Every structure is written in structure tokens, then in C-alpha cells.
Coordinates of C-alpha atoms in Angstrom, one line a residue:
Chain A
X378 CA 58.0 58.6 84.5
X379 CA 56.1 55.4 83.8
X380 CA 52.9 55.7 81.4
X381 CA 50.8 54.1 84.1
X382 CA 52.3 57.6 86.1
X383 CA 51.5 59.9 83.7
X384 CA 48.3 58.5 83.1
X385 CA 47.9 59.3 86.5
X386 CA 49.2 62.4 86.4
X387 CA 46.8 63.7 83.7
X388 CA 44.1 62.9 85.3
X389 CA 45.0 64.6 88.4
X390 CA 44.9 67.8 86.2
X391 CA 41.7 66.9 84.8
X392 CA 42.9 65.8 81.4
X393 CA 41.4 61.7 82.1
X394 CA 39.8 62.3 79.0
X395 CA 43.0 62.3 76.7
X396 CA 43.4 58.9 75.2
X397 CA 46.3 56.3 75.3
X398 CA 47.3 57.5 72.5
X399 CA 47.3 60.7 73.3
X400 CA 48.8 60.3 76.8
X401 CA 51.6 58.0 75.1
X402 CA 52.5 61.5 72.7
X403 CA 52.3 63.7 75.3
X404 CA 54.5 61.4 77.8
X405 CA 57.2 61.7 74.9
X406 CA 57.4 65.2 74.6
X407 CA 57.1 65.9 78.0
X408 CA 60.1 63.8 78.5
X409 CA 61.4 65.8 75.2
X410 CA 61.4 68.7 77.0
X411 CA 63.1 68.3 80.3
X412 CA 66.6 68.9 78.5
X413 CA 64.7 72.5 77.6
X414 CA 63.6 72.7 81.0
X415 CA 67.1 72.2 82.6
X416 CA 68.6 74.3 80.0
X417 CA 66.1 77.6 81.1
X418 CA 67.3 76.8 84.7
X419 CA 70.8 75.9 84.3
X420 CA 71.4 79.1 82.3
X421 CA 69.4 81.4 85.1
X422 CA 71.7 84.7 85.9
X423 CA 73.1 84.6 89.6
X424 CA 70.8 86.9 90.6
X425 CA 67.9 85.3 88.9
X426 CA 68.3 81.8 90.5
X427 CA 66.4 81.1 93.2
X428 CA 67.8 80.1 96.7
X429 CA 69.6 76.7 97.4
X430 CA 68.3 74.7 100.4
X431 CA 68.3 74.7 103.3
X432 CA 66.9 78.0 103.8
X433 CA 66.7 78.0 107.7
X434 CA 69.1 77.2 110.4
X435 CA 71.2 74.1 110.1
X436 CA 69.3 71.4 112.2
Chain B
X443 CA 42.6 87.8 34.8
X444 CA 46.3 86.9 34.8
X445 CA 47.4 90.1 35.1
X446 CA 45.7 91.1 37.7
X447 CA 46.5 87.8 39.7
X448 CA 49.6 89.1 40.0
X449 CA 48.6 92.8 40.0
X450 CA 50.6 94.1 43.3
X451 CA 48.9 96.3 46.3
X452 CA 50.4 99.4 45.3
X453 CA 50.1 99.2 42.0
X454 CA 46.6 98.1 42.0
X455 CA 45.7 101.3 44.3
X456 CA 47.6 103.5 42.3
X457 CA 45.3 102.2 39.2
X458 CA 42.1 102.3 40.7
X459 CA 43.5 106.1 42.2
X460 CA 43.9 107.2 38.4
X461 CA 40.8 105.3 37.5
X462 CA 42.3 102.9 35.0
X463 CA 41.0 100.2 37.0
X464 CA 38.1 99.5 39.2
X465 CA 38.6 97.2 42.3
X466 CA 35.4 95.7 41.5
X467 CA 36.5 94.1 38.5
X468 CA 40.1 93.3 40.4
X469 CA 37.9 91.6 43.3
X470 CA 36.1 89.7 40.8
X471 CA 39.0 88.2 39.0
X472 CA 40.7 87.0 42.2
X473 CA 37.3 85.9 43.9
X474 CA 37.1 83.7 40.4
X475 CA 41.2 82.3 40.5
X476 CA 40.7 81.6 44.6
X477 CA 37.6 79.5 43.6
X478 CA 39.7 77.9 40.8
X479 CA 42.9 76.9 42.8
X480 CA 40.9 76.0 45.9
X481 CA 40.7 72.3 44.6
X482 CA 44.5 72.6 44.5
X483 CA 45.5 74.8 47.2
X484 CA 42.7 74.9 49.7
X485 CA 43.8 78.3 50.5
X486 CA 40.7 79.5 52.0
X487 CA 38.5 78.6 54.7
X488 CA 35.8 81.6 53.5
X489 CA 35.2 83.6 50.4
X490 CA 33.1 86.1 50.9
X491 CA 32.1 86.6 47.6
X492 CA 29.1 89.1 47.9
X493 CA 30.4 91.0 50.7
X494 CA 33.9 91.6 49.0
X495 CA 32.2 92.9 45.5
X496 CA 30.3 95.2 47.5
X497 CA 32.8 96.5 49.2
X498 CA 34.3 96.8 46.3
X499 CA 31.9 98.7 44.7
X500 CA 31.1 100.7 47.3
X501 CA 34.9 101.9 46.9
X502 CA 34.8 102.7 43.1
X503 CA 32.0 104.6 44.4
X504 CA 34.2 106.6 47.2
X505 CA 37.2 109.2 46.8
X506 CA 40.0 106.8 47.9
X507 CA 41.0 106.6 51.8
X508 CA 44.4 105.3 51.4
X509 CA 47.6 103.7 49.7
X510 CA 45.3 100.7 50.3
X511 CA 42.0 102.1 48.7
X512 CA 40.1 99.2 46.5
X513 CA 42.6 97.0 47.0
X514 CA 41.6 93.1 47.7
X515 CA 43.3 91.0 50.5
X516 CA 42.5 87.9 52.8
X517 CA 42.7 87.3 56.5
X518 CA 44.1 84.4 58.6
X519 CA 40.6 82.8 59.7
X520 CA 41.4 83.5 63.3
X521 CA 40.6 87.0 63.1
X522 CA 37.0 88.1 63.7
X523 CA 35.2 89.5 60.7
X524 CA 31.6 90.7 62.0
X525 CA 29.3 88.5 59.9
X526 CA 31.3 86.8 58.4
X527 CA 32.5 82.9 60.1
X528 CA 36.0 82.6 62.0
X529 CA 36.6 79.1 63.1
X530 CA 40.6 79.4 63.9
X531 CA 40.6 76.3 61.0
X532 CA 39.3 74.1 64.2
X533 CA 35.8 72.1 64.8
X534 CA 36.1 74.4 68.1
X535 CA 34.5 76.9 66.3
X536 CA 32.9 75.1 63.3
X537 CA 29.9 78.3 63.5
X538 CA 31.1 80.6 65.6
X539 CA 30.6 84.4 63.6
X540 CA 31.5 87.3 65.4
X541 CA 29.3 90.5 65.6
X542 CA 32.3 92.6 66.0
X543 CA 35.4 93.3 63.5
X544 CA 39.1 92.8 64.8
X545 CA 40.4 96.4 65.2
X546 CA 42.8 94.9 62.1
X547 CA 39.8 94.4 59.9
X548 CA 38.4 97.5 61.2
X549 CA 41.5 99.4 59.8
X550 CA 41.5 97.9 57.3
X551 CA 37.9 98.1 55.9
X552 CA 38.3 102.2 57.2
X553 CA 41.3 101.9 54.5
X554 CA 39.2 101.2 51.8
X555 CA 40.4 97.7 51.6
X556 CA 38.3 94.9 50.5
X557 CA 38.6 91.8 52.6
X558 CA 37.8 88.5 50.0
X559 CA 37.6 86.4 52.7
X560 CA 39.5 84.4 55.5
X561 CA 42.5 81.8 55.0
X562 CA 43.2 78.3 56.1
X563 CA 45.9 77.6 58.5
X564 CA 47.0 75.5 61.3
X565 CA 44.8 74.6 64.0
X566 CA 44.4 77.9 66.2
X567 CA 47.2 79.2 65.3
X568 CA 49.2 76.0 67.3
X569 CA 48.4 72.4 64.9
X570 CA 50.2 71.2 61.7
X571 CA 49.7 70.7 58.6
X572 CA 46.4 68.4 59.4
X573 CA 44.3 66.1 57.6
X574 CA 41.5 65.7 60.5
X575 CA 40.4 68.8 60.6
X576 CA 36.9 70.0 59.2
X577 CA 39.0 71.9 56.4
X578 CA 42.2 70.3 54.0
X579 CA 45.3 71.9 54.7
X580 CA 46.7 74.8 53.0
X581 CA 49.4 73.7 50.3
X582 CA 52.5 75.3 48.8
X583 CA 51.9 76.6 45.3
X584 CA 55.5 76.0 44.2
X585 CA 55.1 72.4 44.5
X586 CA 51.3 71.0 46.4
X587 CA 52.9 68.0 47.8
X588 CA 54.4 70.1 50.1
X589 CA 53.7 71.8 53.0
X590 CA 53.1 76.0 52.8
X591 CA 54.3 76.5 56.5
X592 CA 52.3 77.4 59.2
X593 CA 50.4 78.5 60.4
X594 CA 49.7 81.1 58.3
X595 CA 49.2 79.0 55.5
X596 CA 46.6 79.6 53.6
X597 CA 47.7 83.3 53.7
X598 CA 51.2 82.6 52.5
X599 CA 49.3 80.0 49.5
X600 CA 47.3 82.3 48.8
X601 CA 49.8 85.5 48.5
X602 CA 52.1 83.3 46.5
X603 CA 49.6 82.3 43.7
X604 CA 48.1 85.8 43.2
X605 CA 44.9 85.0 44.8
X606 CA 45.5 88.4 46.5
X607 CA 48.4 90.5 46.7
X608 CA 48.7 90.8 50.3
X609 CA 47.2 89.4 53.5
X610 CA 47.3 89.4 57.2
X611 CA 49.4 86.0 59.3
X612 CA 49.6 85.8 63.0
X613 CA 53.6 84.9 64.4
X614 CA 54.0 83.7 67.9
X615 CA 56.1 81.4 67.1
X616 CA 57.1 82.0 63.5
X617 CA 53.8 81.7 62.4
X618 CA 54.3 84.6 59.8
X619 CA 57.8 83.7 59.0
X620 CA 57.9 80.2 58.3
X621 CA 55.0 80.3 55.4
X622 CA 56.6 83.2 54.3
X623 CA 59.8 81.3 53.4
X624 CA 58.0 78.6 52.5
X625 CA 56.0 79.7 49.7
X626 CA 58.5 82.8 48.6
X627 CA 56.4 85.7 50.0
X628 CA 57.4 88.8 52.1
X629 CA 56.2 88.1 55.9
X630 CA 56.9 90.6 58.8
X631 CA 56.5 89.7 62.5
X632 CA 56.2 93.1 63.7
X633 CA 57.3 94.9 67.2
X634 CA 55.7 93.2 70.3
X635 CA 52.7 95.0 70.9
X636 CA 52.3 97.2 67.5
X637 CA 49.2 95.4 66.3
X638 CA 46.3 95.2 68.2
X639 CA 45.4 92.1 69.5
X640 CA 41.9 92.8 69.8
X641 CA 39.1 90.6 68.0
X642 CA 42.0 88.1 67.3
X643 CA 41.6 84.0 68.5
X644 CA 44.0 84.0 71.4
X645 CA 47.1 81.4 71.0
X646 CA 49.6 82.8 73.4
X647 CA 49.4 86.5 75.6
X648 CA 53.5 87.6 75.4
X649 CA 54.8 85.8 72.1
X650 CA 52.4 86.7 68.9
X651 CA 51.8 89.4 66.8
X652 CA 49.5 90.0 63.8
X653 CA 51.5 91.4 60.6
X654 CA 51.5 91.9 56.6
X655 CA 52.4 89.5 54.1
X656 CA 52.7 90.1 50.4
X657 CA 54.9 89.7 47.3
X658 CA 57.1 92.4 47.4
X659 CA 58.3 94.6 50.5
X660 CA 56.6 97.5 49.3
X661 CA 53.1 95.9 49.5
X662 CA 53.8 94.7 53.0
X663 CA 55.0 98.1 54.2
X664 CA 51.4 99.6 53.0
X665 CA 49.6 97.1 54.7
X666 CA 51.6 97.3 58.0
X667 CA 51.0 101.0 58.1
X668 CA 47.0 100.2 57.5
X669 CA 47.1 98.1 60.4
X670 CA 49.6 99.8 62.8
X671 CA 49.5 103.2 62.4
X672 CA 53.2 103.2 61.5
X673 CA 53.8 105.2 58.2
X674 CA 57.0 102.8 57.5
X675 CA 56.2 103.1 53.1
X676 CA 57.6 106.9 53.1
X677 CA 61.3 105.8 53.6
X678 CA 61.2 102.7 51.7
X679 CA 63.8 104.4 49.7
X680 CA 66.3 104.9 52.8
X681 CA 68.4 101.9 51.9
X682 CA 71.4 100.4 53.6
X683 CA 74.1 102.7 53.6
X684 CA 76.4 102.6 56.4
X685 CA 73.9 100.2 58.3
X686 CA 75.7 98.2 61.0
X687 CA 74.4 95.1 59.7
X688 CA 75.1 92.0 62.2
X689 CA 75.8 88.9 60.7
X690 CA 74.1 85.8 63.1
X691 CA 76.0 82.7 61.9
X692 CA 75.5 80.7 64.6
X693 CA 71.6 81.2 63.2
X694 CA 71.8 79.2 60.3
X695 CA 75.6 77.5 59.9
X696 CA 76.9 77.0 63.6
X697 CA 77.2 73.8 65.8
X698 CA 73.7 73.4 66.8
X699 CA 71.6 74.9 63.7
X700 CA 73.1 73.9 60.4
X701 CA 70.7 74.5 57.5
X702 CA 71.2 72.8 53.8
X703 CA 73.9 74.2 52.1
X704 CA 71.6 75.9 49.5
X705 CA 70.6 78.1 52.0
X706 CA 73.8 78.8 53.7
X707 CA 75.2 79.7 50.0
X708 CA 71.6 82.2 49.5
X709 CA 72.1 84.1 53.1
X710 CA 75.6 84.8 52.5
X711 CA 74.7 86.1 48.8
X712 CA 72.1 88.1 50.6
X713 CA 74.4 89.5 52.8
X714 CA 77.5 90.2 50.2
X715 CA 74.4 91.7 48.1
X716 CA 73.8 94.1 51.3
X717 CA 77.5 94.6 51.8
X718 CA 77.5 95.8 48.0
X719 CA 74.9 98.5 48.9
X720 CA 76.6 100.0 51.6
X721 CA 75.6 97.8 54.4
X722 CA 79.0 96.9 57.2
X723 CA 78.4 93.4 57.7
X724 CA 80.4 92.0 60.4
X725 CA 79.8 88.6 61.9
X726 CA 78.2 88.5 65.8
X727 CA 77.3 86.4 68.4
X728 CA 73.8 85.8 70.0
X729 CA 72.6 84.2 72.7
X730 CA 72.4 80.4 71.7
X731 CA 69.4 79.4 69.3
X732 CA 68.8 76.5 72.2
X733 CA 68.5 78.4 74.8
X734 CA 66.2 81.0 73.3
X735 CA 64.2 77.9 71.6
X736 CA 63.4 76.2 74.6
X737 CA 62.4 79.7 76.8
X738 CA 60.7 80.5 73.8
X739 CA 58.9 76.6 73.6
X740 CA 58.3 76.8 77.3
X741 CA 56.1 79.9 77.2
X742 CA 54.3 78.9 74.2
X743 CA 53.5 75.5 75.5
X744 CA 51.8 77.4 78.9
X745 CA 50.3 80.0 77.4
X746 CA 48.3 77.6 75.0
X747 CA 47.4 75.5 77.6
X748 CA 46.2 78.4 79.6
X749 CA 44.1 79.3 77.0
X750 CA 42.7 76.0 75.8
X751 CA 42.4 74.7 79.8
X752 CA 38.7 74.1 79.9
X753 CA 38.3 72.8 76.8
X754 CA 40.7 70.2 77.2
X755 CA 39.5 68.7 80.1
X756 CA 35.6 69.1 78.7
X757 CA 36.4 67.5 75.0
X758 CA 39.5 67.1 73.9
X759 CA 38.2 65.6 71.1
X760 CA 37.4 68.3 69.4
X761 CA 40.6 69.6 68.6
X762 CA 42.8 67.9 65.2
X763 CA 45.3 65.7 66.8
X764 CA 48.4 67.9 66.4
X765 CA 46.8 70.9 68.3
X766 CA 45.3 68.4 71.4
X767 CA 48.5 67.5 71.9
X768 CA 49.9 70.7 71.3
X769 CA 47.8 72.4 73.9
X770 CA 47.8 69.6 76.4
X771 CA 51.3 69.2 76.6
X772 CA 51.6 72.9 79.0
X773 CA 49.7 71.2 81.5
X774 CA 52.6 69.6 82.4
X775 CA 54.7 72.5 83.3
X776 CA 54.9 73.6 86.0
X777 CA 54.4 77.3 87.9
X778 CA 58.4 77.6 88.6
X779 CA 59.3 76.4 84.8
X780 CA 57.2 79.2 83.6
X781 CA 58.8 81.6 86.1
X782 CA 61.8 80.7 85.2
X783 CA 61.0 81.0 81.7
X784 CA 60.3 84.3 81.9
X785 CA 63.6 85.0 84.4
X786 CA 65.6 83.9 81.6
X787 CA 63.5 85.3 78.1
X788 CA 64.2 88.7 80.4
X789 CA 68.2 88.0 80.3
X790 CA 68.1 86.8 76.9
X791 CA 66.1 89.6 75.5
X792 CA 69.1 92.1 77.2
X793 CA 71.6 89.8 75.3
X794 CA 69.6 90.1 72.3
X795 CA 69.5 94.0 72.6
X796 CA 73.3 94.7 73.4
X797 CA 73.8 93.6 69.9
X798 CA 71.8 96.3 68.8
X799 CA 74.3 98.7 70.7
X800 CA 76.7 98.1 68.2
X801 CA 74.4 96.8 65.3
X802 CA 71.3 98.4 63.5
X803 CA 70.2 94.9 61.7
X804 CA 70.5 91.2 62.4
X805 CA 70.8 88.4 59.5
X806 CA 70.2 85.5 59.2
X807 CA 67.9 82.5 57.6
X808 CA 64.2 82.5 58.0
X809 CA 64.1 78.6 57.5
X810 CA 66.9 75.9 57.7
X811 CA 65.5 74.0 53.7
X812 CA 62.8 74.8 51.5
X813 CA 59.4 73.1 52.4
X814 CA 59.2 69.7 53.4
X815 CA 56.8 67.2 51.6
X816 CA 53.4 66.7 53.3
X817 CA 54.6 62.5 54.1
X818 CA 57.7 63.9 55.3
X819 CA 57.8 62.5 59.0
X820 CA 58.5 65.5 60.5
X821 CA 55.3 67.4 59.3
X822 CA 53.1 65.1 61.1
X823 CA 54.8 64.7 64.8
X824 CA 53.2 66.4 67.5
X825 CA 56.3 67.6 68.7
X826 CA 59.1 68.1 66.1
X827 CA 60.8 70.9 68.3
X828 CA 62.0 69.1 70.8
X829 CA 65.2 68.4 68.3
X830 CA 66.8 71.5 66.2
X831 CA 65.6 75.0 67.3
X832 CA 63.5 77.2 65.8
X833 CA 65.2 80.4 63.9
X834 CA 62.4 82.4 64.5
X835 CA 61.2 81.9 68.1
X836 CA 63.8 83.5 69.2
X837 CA 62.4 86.7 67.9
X838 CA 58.8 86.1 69.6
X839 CA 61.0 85.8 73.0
X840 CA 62.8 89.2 72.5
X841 CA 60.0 91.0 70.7
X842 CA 61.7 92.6 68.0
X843 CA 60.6 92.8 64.6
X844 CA 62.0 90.2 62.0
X845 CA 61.3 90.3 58.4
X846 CA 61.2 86.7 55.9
X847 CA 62.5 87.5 52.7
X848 CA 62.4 85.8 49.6
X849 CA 66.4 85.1 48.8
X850 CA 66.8 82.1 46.2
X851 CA 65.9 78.9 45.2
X852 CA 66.8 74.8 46.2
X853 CA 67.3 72.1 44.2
X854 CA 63.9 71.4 44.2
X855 CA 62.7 74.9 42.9
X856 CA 61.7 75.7 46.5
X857 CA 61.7 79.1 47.7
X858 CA 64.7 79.9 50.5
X859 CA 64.5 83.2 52.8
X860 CA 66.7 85.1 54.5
X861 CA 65.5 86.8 58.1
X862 CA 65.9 90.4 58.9
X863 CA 66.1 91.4 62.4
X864 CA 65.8 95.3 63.9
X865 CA 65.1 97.1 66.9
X866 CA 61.7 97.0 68.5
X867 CA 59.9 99.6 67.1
X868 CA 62.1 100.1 64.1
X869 CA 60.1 98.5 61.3
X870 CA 60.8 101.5 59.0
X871 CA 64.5 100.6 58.7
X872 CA 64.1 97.3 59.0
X873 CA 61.4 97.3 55.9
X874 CA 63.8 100.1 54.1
X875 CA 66.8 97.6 54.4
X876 CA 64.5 94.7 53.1
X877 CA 63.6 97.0 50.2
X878 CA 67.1 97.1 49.0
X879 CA 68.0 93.7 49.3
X880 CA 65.1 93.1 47.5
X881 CA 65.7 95.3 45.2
X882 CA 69.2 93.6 44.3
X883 CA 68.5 89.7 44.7
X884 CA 66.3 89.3 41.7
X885 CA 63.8 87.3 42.7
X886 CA 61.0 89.4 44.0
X887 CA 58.9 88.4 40.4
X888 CA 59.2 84.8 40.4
X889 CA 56.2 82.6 40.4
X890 CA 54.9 79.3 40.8
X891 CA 53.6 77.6 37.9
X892 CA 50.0 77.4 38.2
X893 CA 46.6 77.7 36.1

């Protein structure tokens, strides 16, 4: 993600008054965490992942 | 003065009990050290020096109440003391003084307890060591260049340089713990859900818990019981015998958490020294620190957010800059990565618990070094967990009680800590284990060097 996109982002969720600085911090350890974040889902149980697309019939 | 600076909880009661001492003149000589080392240690946020000597007096005056009767202890400054000003440590709440006590202060004032007054720490419960804040930071008595922990530091501080002999921490992420090892005191993260919640500043809804501090495990068994209920001090004498006593390598010397050797070489002295009581240590396996770390982070990160929401979007500003970006940073989670979250903390917590089938204790370090300096880099990113994880977190996930106990000494004369792990709802063997170790590992008197 691009600053300019997660400046963007922020203020979508109402956070525009966050400075650069702050936005730059938080863009850092937002990208810090997505090895945490794939680490919660990768190690799901079988019966705690959710369903793989597609979910309906085959087109 | 100096002897009762280091004058302990139990012993102090037991004086005042035979009348050999009054707590009004015990009050007095701590209210007079705290006011002393403040300039040093900014341990407190509050002293509440008129409402503490009559409270005091007011319990000379009284048949004692408790184990705790007359005896003088602070409070993290995020829980509410009516009349007296909680700020959480933040600009947030600059004024703010509640008309109500926490159901912990309530306790503890039915106790007989005399509350001094209320302790620095980090940032509701979430920033750092912080210099933009509207109070200094909390520093460790064994050495003020460095940090106490956090973020009950001002409790840990002031524990450690006998400006009380106990006090109360908050832990949802180790906030007990850490400061605990940091500054050599006994801190206990109790059972999810054993301490009352009520009249405390919120920092996460599933993860913290309020709990006792204090120099010796005696002293933090007494004040537990004040505020849980629990009566955990009878059987401090039960020992270790025949415990099944897990060993939890992989917590402190494995492939992806490898503290300094100095605290390696104190956790497995602490664990031969419970071997030597009659403890079977054998080594197990966990769940991985990382994955409990990052459920553990994940949750934190969201349930701060959800509880700082509004404010951030109003005036972020008004937070230090450690706990803006603290808080702020759940906002970018989203609803599944909390779900998941909590999918996985569930799975974790029934891999945490089927060690307990065939253990009664867990071991392993409370910290991975002694205290870092205050310039050390790490003390002043906003995000310092995104690299090694916590050792304690994992217990906040789970819910089970864990227990940071002082175990030796660095290089540097800093205090190292050895974690103690038990079922939920077994603090009493958890805190009669800690007695024993303590008991053997000779350090339980040491002190900083300090006016």
C-alpha cells in the first residue's frame, strides 16, 4: 500500500486528522503486521477456516 | 524511616495488629520517601497525603479488618479512586475525578488498607515509556536511566524502592509482568476474570486483569486475596512437592525467542532450585510464542481501538505519541482478522490447556534481558512487537494466571525474572510454588541503592 493509499484509507475511517507523521508510523506497522495476520489465518484448525470460493454452482 | 521503607505488608500488619506500630506513623514515612524519590523516580502521578494519614488514623483507631489492616499501598492511576484524580497517565483525562471507588479500592479500603496515592505508568495502560505526556515517566530504581517496564511502572518503581510494600498493576498484555521483572518485584497476572474490572480505565475487554505486586510472594498473596476474594496466603506453605512442573524452552531459549544468556543461565537455576524441592521438571512444548504473539497483538490492537474510536477521530492529539499510534493502528484491522483472531486464541488456549493435563506448572522467563536504557531504540518505537514475541501475551490470550518472579541478576545489576504459569483459577498453587522458589533463590531482600 502506497502512503498516498493509506492516507486515504485513514480518512475513510475517519482518522484525516492523524498527521504525516503519524500516518507514515502507522503505514509501517500495519505492514508489520500482515506476517501476524497471515500467521492467525494460515494456522486456523480445518474446522475453523472458513469456506474457499466459489461457494455456488460452477458457472 | 529506612526501616519501614522496606517494612513488608505482612509484617507491617502483623505490627500494627500487636500494636508495636501505628500505620499512621508507617504512612507518614513513606508519604515523606515518595515525596523524596519523586525528583528521581517520578513514581507517582498522586499522593494523597491527607487522605492516606487519615485513613491511617482512622485505622489505629479501629480493631483490624484484615491481614491487610493499616497497611499503606498505591494504585496504578487508571483505577478510579472517588475524590481523588485518575488520569490513566494521559492529557485525556488531565481532571477527570471519579465520584465512585473501583470495587478494587473499595476492597481494599473495606480491608483496612490505606491507599497513598496513584502511580505513573504508560499511557492508558497501551503507550511507552513517554516524554510528551503531562507527567515524566516512571524509572527503574536499580538504575534511572532505564526503563521500569510498563505499564505498570510507577507501581513496579515504586514497590521496588520501598515507597510501599505492595501495589495494584493492570496486565493485558504483560502490563504486570514486565515491570515486575524489570524492577525485581513480585507481579501476578491473575485468572481471567478474578478481579473485578469495575471502576478500572478500559484498555482491552478479553485480555487484562488487575493483580498484586509486592516484594516478596507473601505480600502479593495478601493483597490478591484483598482484592479477589481468593484466600490463596493460607497454603503459602504447600510447596512443590511432587508438582509436575513443565519446563517451556521454547519460551526463552528456542529458535524464535532467545533471551541473553544471563537469563537462560537464572531460569534453569530456578528450575534445578525447584527440581531440588521436589518439583518433576520435564521439558514441554507449547503452542509457538509467534503464533500466540500475533493472536494475542491482534486482539489488543482492536480492542484499544474500539475503545479509543471516538477520540481518535475527534483529537488525536491528545494522546502521547506512542499511545495515538498505538490505538490507531486497530483501525486498520479488519472484522474477519479479529474473527479469526479469536478462532485461533480459542485453539491455542486448548493447546495451552492439554499441557496442564499432564503438568500442574509452566516455566519459563518473564523477560528476555534486564531493562533497557530509556535511549535504547527500542523503548521509543511505536511498534516494537512486530519483531520477537512477547513472553507474556501469550498468557493474556489463554487466561491463565502467570506469576513474575525475581530470579537473579545481569551484568549490569539488573533484576532477571523467571514466569510461573498455572491453571486458571489456581493461584493458590501457583503462589505456593512461587513461595518456595523464592524461598530458595536468595534474592527476595535485595535492593536498589537509593537515598
Amino acid at each position: 500500500v502506497t502512503p498516498e493509499d493509506f492516507a486515504a484509507w485513514a480518512a475513510r475511517l475517519g482518522l484525516e486528522k492523524l498527521t504525516p507523521e503519524d500516518l507514515d508510523q502507522l503505514r509501517q506497522g500495519w505492514i508489520g503486521m500482515q506476517p501476524q495476520l497471515a500467521r492467525i489465518r494460515e494456522g486456523l484448525r480445518e474446522t475453523d477456516k472458513p469456506p474457499a470460493p466459489p461457494l455456488g454452482l460452477a458457472r | 524511616m529506612t526501616e519501614l521503607a522496606w517494612l513488608g505488608a505482612a509484617e507491617g500488619a502483623r505490627r500494627i495488629a500487636a500494636g508495636r506500630l501505628t500505620s499512621a506513623a508507617w504512612t507518614e514515612a513513606l508519604l515523606d520517601r515518595a515525596a523524596a524519590l519523586q525528583p528521581t523516580l517520578a513514581a507517582w502521578i498522586t499522593l494523597d497525603r491527607d487522605g492516606a494519614l487519615a485513613a491511617a488514623r482512622a485505622a489505629d483507631a479501629g480493631a483490624p479488618r484484615s491481614p491487610l489492616h493499616g497497611v499503606p499501598l498505591g494504585l496504578k492511576d487508571c483505577i478510579d479512586t472517588a475524590g481523588l484524580r485518575t488520569t490513566g497517565h494521559s492529557r485525556l483525562h488531565l481532571h477527570r475525578v471519579p465520584t465512585q471507588d473501583a470495587l478494587i479500592a473499595v476492597r481494599l479500603r473495606a480491608a483496612g488498607a490505606v491507599i497513598l496515592g496513584k502511580h505513573a505508568m504508560y499511557e492508558l495502560s497501551y503507550g511507552g515509556p513517554s516524554f510528551d505526556l503531562p507527567f515524566p515517566p516512571a524509572r527503574n530504581p536499580w538504575d534511572p536511566d532505564r526503563i521500569p517496564g510498563g505499564s505498570s511502572s510507577g507501581t513496579a518503581a515504586a514497590v521496588a524502592s520501598g515507597q510501599g510494600p505492595i501495589g495494584v498493576g493492570t496486565d493485558a498484555g504483560g502490563s504486570i509482568r514486565q515491570p515486575a521483572a524489570y524492577c525485581g518485584v513480585v507481579g501476578l497476572k491473575p485468572t481471567l476474570g478474578l478481579v473485578s474490572r469495575e471502576g478500572v480505565l478500559p484498555m482491552t475487554f478479553t485480555m487484562g486483569e488487575a493483580g498484586p505486586m509486592a516484594r516478596n510472594v507473601e505480600d502479593a498473596a495478601l493483597l490478591l486475596d484483598a482484592i479477589a476474594g481468593t484466600a490463596t496466603a493460607a497454603t503459602l506453605g504447600a510447596g512443590v512437592a511432587g508438582a509436575r512442573i513443565g519446563m517451556l524452552r521454547s519460551f526463552f531459549d528456542g529458535p524464535t525467542v532467545r533471551a541473553k544468556p544471563e537469563v537462560v543461565a537464572a531460569v534453569e537455576n530456578a528450575l534445578s532450585r525447584l527440581s531440588a524441592l521436589g518439583g518433576r521438571v520435564a521439558e514441554t512444548v507449547p503452542p509457538a510464542p509467534h503464533d500466540l504473539d500475533a493472536c494475542g497483538r491482534v486482539i489488543l490492537l482492536a480492542e484499544a481501538f474500539a475503545n479509543h474510536e471516538a477520540q481518535l477521530r475527534a483529537d488525536p492529539a491528545v494522546y502521547g505519541r506512542l499511545a495515538r499510534h498505538r490505538f490507531a493502528l486497530g483501525a486498520f484491522l479488519s472484522a474477519a482478522d479479529l474473527l479469526q483472531a479469536q478462532r485461533r486464541r480459542m485453539a491455542l488456549a486448548a493447546g495451552m490447556d492439554a499441557l496442564f493435563e499432564t503438568h500442574d506448572l509452566l516455566v519459563c522467563a518473564a523477560e528476555v534481558s534486564g531493562a533497557p536504557r530509556f535511549d535504547d531504540a527500542v523503548s521509543a518505537e511505536s511498534f516494537p512487537f512486530v519483531g520477537q514475541p512477547s513472553l507474556r501475551i501469550p498468557f493474556n490470550l489463554t487466561g491463565h494466571p502467570a506469576l513474575a518472579l525475581p530470579c537473579g541478576f545481569d551484568g549490569a545489576g539488573m533484576p532477571l525474572s523467571v514466569q510461573i504459569v498455572a491453571r486458571r483459577g489456581e493461584e493458590a498453587r501457583l503462589l505456593a510454588a512461587a513461595a518456595a522458589l523464592e524461598a530458595r533463590l536468595g534474592v527476595r531482600d535485595a535492593r536498589p541503592r537509593l537515598g
